[in-house]
Short mmCIF file of C-alpha atoms in Angstrom, two decimals:
data_model
loop_
_atom_site.label_atom_id
_atom_site.label_comp_id
_atom_site.label_asym_id
_atom_site.label_seq_id
_atom_site.Cartn_x
_atom_site.Cartn_y
_atom_site.Cartn_z
CA MET A 1 29.04 -53.35 -0.10
CA SER A 2 26.18 -54.89 -2.11
CA SER A 3 25.55 -58.59 -2.07
CA TYR A 4 24.62 -60.65 -5.05
CA ARG A 5 20.94 -60.65 -4.15
CA ASP A 6 21.03 -56.98 -3.92
CA PHE A 7 22.76 -56.54 -7.28
CA LEU A 8 20.29 -58.91 -8.76
CA GLN A 9 17.50 -57.15 -7.50
CA GLU A 10 18.80 -53.68 -8.51
CA THR A 11 19.54 -55.03 -12.07
CA ARG A 12 16.05 -56.47 -12.33
CA GLN A 13 14.49 -53.04 -11.66
CA GLN A 14 16.31 -51.78 -14.64
CA ILE A 15 15.01 -54.20 -17.25
CA ASP A 16 11.66 -55.43 -18.40
CA GLU A 17 10.35 -58.93 -17.62
CA ILE A 18 7.64 -61.05 -18.96
CA ASP A 19 5.97 -64.24 -17.71
CA ALA A 20 5.68 -67.60 -19.50
CA GLU A 21 2.22 -67.00 -20.86
CA ARG A 22 3.44 -63.53 -22.58
CA ALA A 23 6.62 -65.28 -23.86
CA TYR A 24 4.49 -68.13 -25.39
CA GLU A 25 2.37 -65.51 -27.23
CA LEU A 26 5.51 -63.82 -28.56
CA HIS A 27 6.83 -67.27 -29.57
CA ASP A 28 3.78 -68.03 -31.69
CA ASP A 29 3.59 -64.49 -33.09
CA ALA A 30 3.54 -64.25 -36.98
CA ASP A 31 6.83 -62.42 -36.54
CA PRO A 32 8.23 -63.97 -33.45
CA ALA A 33 10.86 -62.56 -31.16
CA VAL A 34 14.35 -63.99 -31.02
CA PHE A 35 14.47 -66.31 -27.90
CA LEU A 36 17.96 -66.22 -26.58
CA ASP A 37 19.10 -69.02 -24.38
CA VAL A 38 22.02 -67.96 -22.20
CA ARG A 39 22.54 -71.14 -20.32
CA GLU A 40 25.40 -73.54 -20.78
CA ARG A 41 25.71 -76.36 -23.23
CA GLU A 42 24.80 -79.06 -20.86
CA GLU A 43 21.54 -77.26 -20.03
CA TRP A 44 20.69 -76.54 -23.69
CA ASP A 45 21.13 -80.21 -24.48
CA GLU A 46 18.48 -81.26 -21.98
CA GLY A 47 15.90 -79.20 -23.76
CA HIS A 48 15.26 -75.70 -24.92
CA ILE A 49 12.57 -73.47 -26.33
CA PRO A 50 11.97 -74.42 -29.99
CA GLY A 51 13.83 -72.21 -32.42
CA ALA A 52 15.80 -70.45 -29.60
CA VAL A 53 19.30 -69.08 -30.48
CA HIS A 54 22.00 -70.59 -28.00
CA LEU A 55 24.63 -68.10 -26.72
CA PRO A 56 25.91 -68.88 -23.21
CA ARG A 57 26.23 -65.85 -20.99
CA GLY A 58 30.00 -65.86 -21.00
CA TRP A 59 30.07 -65.39 -24.81
CA LEU A 60 27.25 -62.98 -25.06
CA GLU A 61 29.11 -59.63 -25.49
CA SER A 62 31.47 -61.03 -28.11
CA ARG A 63 29.07 -62.98 -30.19
CA ILE A 64 25.54 -61.36 -30.02
CA GLU A 65 26.26 -59.18 -33.07
CA GLN A 66 26.80 -62.18 -35.18
CA ALA A 67 23.74 -64.01 -33.63
CA VAL A 68 21.38 -61.22 -33.74
CA PRO A 69 22.61 -58.41 -36.04
CA ASP A 70 19.36 -56.35 -36.01
CA ARG A 71 19.29 -54.25 -32.75
CA ALA A 72 15.49 -53.45 -33.30
CA LYS A 73 14.57 -57.13 -33.30
CA PRO A 74 12.57 -58.00 -30.10
CA ILE A 75 14.62 -60.39 -27.92
CA VAL A 76 13.43 -62.65 -25.18
CA ALA A 77 16.39 -63.72 -23.00
CA TYR A 78 15.97 -66.82 -20.82
CA CYS A 79 17.98 -69.08 -18.50
CA ALA A 80 16.99 -71.69 -16.11
CA SER A 81 15.23 -69.54 -13.47
CA GLY A 82 15.45 -65.96 -14.75
CA ASN A 83 18.75 -64.83 -12.91
CA ARG A 84 21.32 -64.98 -15.70
CA SER A 85 18.86 -63.78 -18.23
CA THR A 86 18.37 -60.63 -16.01
CA PHE A 87 22.03 -59.76 -16.37
CA ALA A 88 21.90 -60.58 -20.10
CA ALA A 89 19.04 -58.36 -20.72
CA ARG A 90 20.81 -55.53 -19.14
CA THR A 91 24.00 -56.16 -21.03
CA LEU A 92 22.08 -56.31 -24.30
CA GLU A 93 20.43 -52.91 -23.63
CA GLU A 94 23.97 -51.49 -22.96
CA LEU A 95 24.96 -52.81 -26.33
CA GLY A 96 22.19 -50.96 -27.92
CA TYR A 97 19.42 -53.56 -28.38
CA GLU A 98 16.13 -51.58 -28.31
CA ASN A 99 13.61 -54.32 -27.19
CA VAL A 100 14.91 -56.83 -24.70
CA VAL A 101 13.00 -58.66 -21.98
CA SER A 102 13.88 -61.48 -19.67
CA LEU A 103 11.63 -64.40 -19.08
CA ALA A 104 10.74 -64.39 -15.38
CA GLY A 105 11.16 -67.83 -13.95
CA GLY A 106 13.19 -68.98 -16.85
CA ILE A 107 12.59 -72.21 -18.77
CA ASN A 108 11.47 -73.85 -15.61
CA ASP A 109 8.42 -71.72 -15.58
CA TRP A 110 7.91 -72.39 -19.39
CA LYS A 111 8.11 -76.26 -18.61
CA ARG A 112 5.74 -75.85 -15.71
CA HIS A 113 3.09 -74.39 -18.06
CA GLY A 114 3.48 -77.39 -20.35
CA TYR A 115 4.84 -75.35 -23.30
CA PRO A 116 6.80 -77.21 -26.02
CA LEU A 117 10.53 -78.02 -25.58
CA GLU A 118 13.07 -79.08 -28.33
CA VAL A 119 15.65 -81.73 -27.26
CA PRO A 120 18.60 -81.89 -29.71
CA THR A 121 19.12 -85.22 -31.52
CA GLY A 122 22.58 -86.32 -32.66
CA ALA A 123 24.44 -83.82 -30.53
CA LEU A 124 28.17 -83.94 -30.34
CA ALA A 125 29.69 -86.33 -27.80
CA PRO A 126 31.98 -84.77 -25.23
CA GLU A 127 35.12 -86.03 -27.00
CA GLN A 128 33.84 -84.64 -30.26
CA ARG A 129 33.30 -81.20 -28.59
CA SER A 130 36.95 -81.30 -27.53
CA ARG A 131 38.22 -82.45 -31.10
CA TYR A 132 36.21 -79.89 -33.01
CA SER A 133 36.33 -77.18 -30.44
CA ARG A 134 37.89 -74.61 -32.84
CA HIS A 135 35.07 -75.27 -35.31
CA LEU A 136 32.48 -74.73 -32.63
CA LEU A 137 34.02 -71.25 -31.88
CA ILE A 138 33.42 -70.21 -35.44
CA PRO A 139 29.88 -68.62 -35.81
CA GLU A 140 29.50 -69.89 -39.38
CA VAL A 141 30.19 -73.47 -38.31
CA GLY A 142 29.16 -74.00 -34.67
CA GLU A 143 27.74 -77.32 -33.60
CA GLU A 144 25.07 -77.36 -36.35
CA GLY A 145 27.83 -77.06 -39.01
CA GLN A 146 30.00 -79.67 -37.46
CA LEU A 147 27.09 -81.99 -37.36
CA LYS A 148 26.55 -81.47 -41.09
CA LEU A 149 30.28 -82.30 -41.76
CA LEU A 150 30.04 -85.41 -39.94
CA GLU A 151 27.04 -86.43 -41.95
CA ALA A 152 28.70 -85.35 -45.29
CA ARG A 153 30.02 -87.81 -47.95
CA ILE A 154 32.84 -86.74 -50.27
CA LEU A 155 34.41 -88.77 -52.97
CA LEU A 156 38.14 -88.30 -53.74
CA ILE A 157 39.57 -89.39 -57.16
CA GLY A 158 42.98 -90.30 -56.40
CA ALA A 159 45.10 -90.87 -53.34
CA GLY A 160 48.29 -89.23 -54.65
CA GLY A 161 49.80 -85.68 -54.61
CA LEU A 162 46.34 -83.90 -54.81
CA GLY A 163 44.28 -86.55 -52.98
CA SER A 164 46.71 -86.83 -50.03
CA PRO A 165 46.40 -83.30 -48.55
CA ALA A 166 42.67 -83.11 -49.45
CA ALA A 167 41.89 -86.29 -47.58
CA LEU A 168 43.88 -85.35 -44.55
CA TYR A 169 42.20 -81.90 -44.13
CA LEU A 170 38.78 -83.26 -44.78
CA ALA A 171 39.38 -86.03 -42.33
CA ALA A 172 40.69 -83.64 -39.71
CA ALA A 173 37.71 -81.34 -40.24
CA GLY A 174 35.46 -84.27 -39.48
CA VAL A 175 33.84 -85.21 -42.82
CA GLY A 176 32.06 -88.33 -41.86
CA THR A 177 32.56 -90.47 -44.99
CA LEU A 178 35.42 -90.18 -47.45
CA GLY A 179 35.41 -92.36 -50.61
CA ILE A 180 38.76 -92.89 -52.19
CA ILE A 181 39.50 -94.32 -55.73
CA ASP A 182 42.91 -95.35 -56.60
CA ALA A 183 44.30 -98.50 -58.24
CA ASP A 184 47.99 -97.84 -57.61
CA VAL A 185 50.35 -99.23 -54.90
CA VAL A 186 52.61 -97.00 -52.84
CA ASP A 187 55.98 -96.46 -54.50
CA GLU A 188 59.10 -95.06 -52.98
CA THR A 189 59.03 -92.10 -55.37
CA ASN A 190 55.51 -91.08 -54.08
CA LEU A 191 56.65 -90.38 -50.57
CA GLN A 192 58.20 -87.02 -51.25
CA ARG A 193 54.71 -85.46 -51.94
CA GLN A 194 52.04 -88.00 -51.32
CA ILE A 195 51.62 -87.36 -47.51
CA LEU A 196 49.03 -89.93 -46.84
CA HIS A 197 51.65 -92.68 -47.13
CA SER A 198 54.79 -93.65 -45.36
CA THR A 199 57.76 -95.82 -45.66
CA ALA A 200 55.78 -98.57 -43.87
CA SER A 201 53.18 -98.40 -46.79
CA LEU A 202 55.63 -99.36 -49.62
CA GLY A 203 54.05 -101.94 -51.90
CA GLU A 204 50.63 -101.56 -50.15
CA PRO A 205 47.53 -100.40 -52.15
CA LYS A 206 47.30 -96.66 -51.87
CA VAL A 207 43.58 -96.84 -50.74
CA GLU A 208 44.43 -99.18 -47.96
CA SER A 209 47.32 -97.00 -46.85
CA ALA A 210 45.07 -93.86 -47.06
CA ALA A 211 42.29 -95.59 -44.98
CA ARG A 212 44.71 -96.64 -42.31
CA THR A 213 46.20 -93.04 -42.06
CA ILE A 214 42.74 -91.44 -41.99
CA ARG A 215 41.41 -93.85 -39.31
CA GLU A 216 44.41 -93.01 -37.20
CA LEU A 217 43.96 -89.34 -37.68
CA ASN A 218 40.12 -89.29 -37.01
CA PRO A 219 38.22 -92.34 -35.99
CA ASP A 220 35.05 -90.49 -36.64
CA VAL A 221 35.65 -90.81 -40.35
CA GLU A 222 34.36 -93.83 -42.32
CA VAL A 223 36.66 -94.59 -45.50
CA LYS A 224 35.14 -96.45 -48.48
CA ALA A 225 38.09 -97.68 -50.40
CA TYR A 226 37.83 -98.29 -54.26
CA LYS A 227 40.89 -100.25 -55.32
CA GLU A 228 40.16 -99.87 -58.99
CA GLN A 229 40.71 -97.53 -61.91
CA LEU A 230 37.82 -95.30 -62.47
CA THR A 231 36.12 -96.11 -65.84
CA SER A 232 32.79 -95.69 -67.70
CA GLU A 233 32.03 -99.36 -66.57
CA ASN A 234 32.31 -98.70 -62.77
CA ILE A 235 31.41 -95.02 -62.30
CA GLU A 236 27.68 -95.52 -61.98
CA ARG A 237 28.19 -98.23 -59.38
CA ILE A 238 30.51 -95.93 -57.41
CA LEU A 239 28.32 -92.78 -57.61
CA ALA A 240 25.35 -94.99 -56.48
CA ASP A 241 26.95 -94.92 -53.07
CA GLY A 242 25.70 -91.35 -52.63
CA TRP A 243 28.16 -88.47 -52.71
CA ASP A 244 27.53 -84.84 -51.78
CA VAL A 245 30.81 -83.57 -53.45
CA ILE A 246 33.40 -85.03 -55.81
CA VAL A 247 37.09 -83.90 -55.52
CA ASP A 248 38.97 -84.57 -58.72
CA GLY A 249 42.54 -85.33 -58.09
CA ALA A 250 42.96 -87.30 -61.32
CA ASP A 251 46.25 -87.24 -63.36
CA ASN A 252 44.98 -87.69 -66.79
CA PHE A 253 42.46 -86.03 -69.09
CA PRO A 254 40.28 -89.10 -69.93
CA THR A 255 39.48 -89.59 -66.23
CA ARG A 256 38.75 -85.83 -65.81
CA TYR A 257 36.38 -85.88 -68.78
CA LEU A 258 34.58 -88.83 -67.35
CA ILE A 259 34.33 -87.37 -63.82
CA ASN A 260 33.19 -84.06 -65.30
CA ASP A 261 30.38 -85.50 -67.36
CA ALA A 262 29.30 -87.83 -64.52
CA ALA A 263 29.17 -84.96 -62.00
CA VAL A 264 26.93 -82.86 -64.49
CA TRP A 265 24.70 -85.86 -65.19
CA HIS A 266 24.20 -86.58 -61.49
CA ASP A 267 24.09 -82.92 -60.41
CA ILE A 268 26.94 -83.44 -57.83
CA PRO A 269 29.20 -80.52 -57.14
CA LEU A 270 32.76 -81.02 -58.49
CA VAL A 271 35.97 -79.50 -57.25
CA HIS A 272 38.88 -79.74 -59.75
CA GLY A 273 42.54 -79.47 -58.94
CA SER A 274 45.75 -79.92 -60.98
CA ILE A 275 49.36 -79.68 -60.44
CA SER A 276 52.30 -79.57 -63.09
CA ALA A 277 55.73 -79.07 -61.63
CA SER A 278 55.53 -75.88 -59.69
CA ARG A 279 52.23 -74.78 -61.07
CA ALA A 280 48.80 -75.43 -59.59
CA ARG A 281 45.25 -74.59 -60.69
CA ARG A 282 41.78 -75.01 -59.19
CA PRO A 283 39.53 -74.00 -61.96
CA SER A 284 36.15 -74.63 -60.48
CA SER A 285 34.66 -75.45 -57.15
CA SER A 286 30.87 -75.22 -57.55
CA ARG A 287 27.88 -77.00 -58.88
CA MET A 288 28.23 -77.31 -62.59
CA THR A 289 25.41 -76.60 -65.23
CA ALA A 290 27.50 -77.83 -68.13
CA PRO A 291 30.85 -79.70 -68.66
CA VAL A 292 33.73 -77.60 -67.86
CA THR A 293 36.83 -79.80 -68.02
CA ALA A 294 36.89 -80.30 -71.71
CA ALA A 295 36.31 -76.50 -72.10
CA CYS A 296 39.31 -75.78 -69.93
CA SER A 297 41.54 -78.03 -72.06
CA ARG A 298 42.91 -77.25 -75.45
CA SER A 299 41.95 -80.70 -76.59
CA ARG A 300 38.37 -81.03 -77.90
CA ARG A 301 38.35 -84.85 -77.88
CA ARG A 302 35.06 -86.19 -76.49
CA ARG A 303 35.12 -89.02 -73.98
CA SER A 304 31.55 -90.33 -74.40
CA TRP A 305 29.74 -91.63 -71.46
CA ARG A 306 26.48 -89.96 -71.03
CA PRO A 307 24.61 -87.27 -73.19
CA ALA A 308 25.69 -84.05 -71.70
CA ALA A 309 24.67 -80.46 -71.76
CA PRO A 310 26.26 -78.04 -74.36
CA ARG A 311 29.80 -77.12 -74.14
CA ALA A 312 30.47 -74.16 -71.83
CA ALA A 313 33.68 -72.19 -70.96
CA CYS A 314 35.03 -72.03 -67.54
CA SER A 315 35.35 -68.30 -66.53
CA ALA A 316 38.07 -69.14 -64.17
CA CYS A 317 40.69 -70.08 -66.79
CA CYS A 318 39.34 -69.60 -70.43
CA PRO A 319 37.15 -67.22 -72.33
CA ALA A 320 33.68 -68.18 -73.42
#
């Protein structure tokens, strides 16, 4: 029976290896190779080769096609000392990758030569890794995407039937800052659909009830509460707080006109939503180049706030 050392040596003879000097040349090439770090997360966080792709050895077979879809692309696999990357290189060859080498001596040898390292800043804390673990498993999100979510700022107009589920899902996903605008208080008739609130919230301002619910759901989320009606007098002050996206859950057309024009003026992506009895509509969810809300309405009344671009039709719900 072969020992681990025998198996390692046998595998090493079946692959190509390069030393740190050659790896550095490939790293600085005009068309650099993919540097594939197959170590564990804790090792990666201590420092890695700049620009490397992190794919722990245990996930290699199931995720390499998403990480490196081009099988002809040169790959330099590395680990701490060159053992795990030896097995990784062999696996990649068996999966059809045509130009794979292992870094002999691993990142330890890279460091001994004084070559550059990249140390992640703002990495997720261990408890955050646990909370957002399902996001981290999604290649399109991963840690980089989760960190972007934690840095994101989303403004919600209304904490009612539309704003409630939106706020809860955004908070659960880890959006770092949520602004909520609502001047109402919680009424008993709200509780059948406005799931941010509870019986204990009756008579309480909706923004305060919402902030407490969100903090209990996810302490990573900061809530900026605006206990006021959105008007042309305060919208500039509120938008000055800096928002990446606006979610429009307003229940009246004047407010929707106002939000739409302000979003266009400030070039902020705007997501509309509306509900009437059992009907729902989400006519747009992208960056606007012209006012859309008024075009989607039969009414052509103009709610002046700022000069706006020419009227445009929304292809999602009405013809041009």
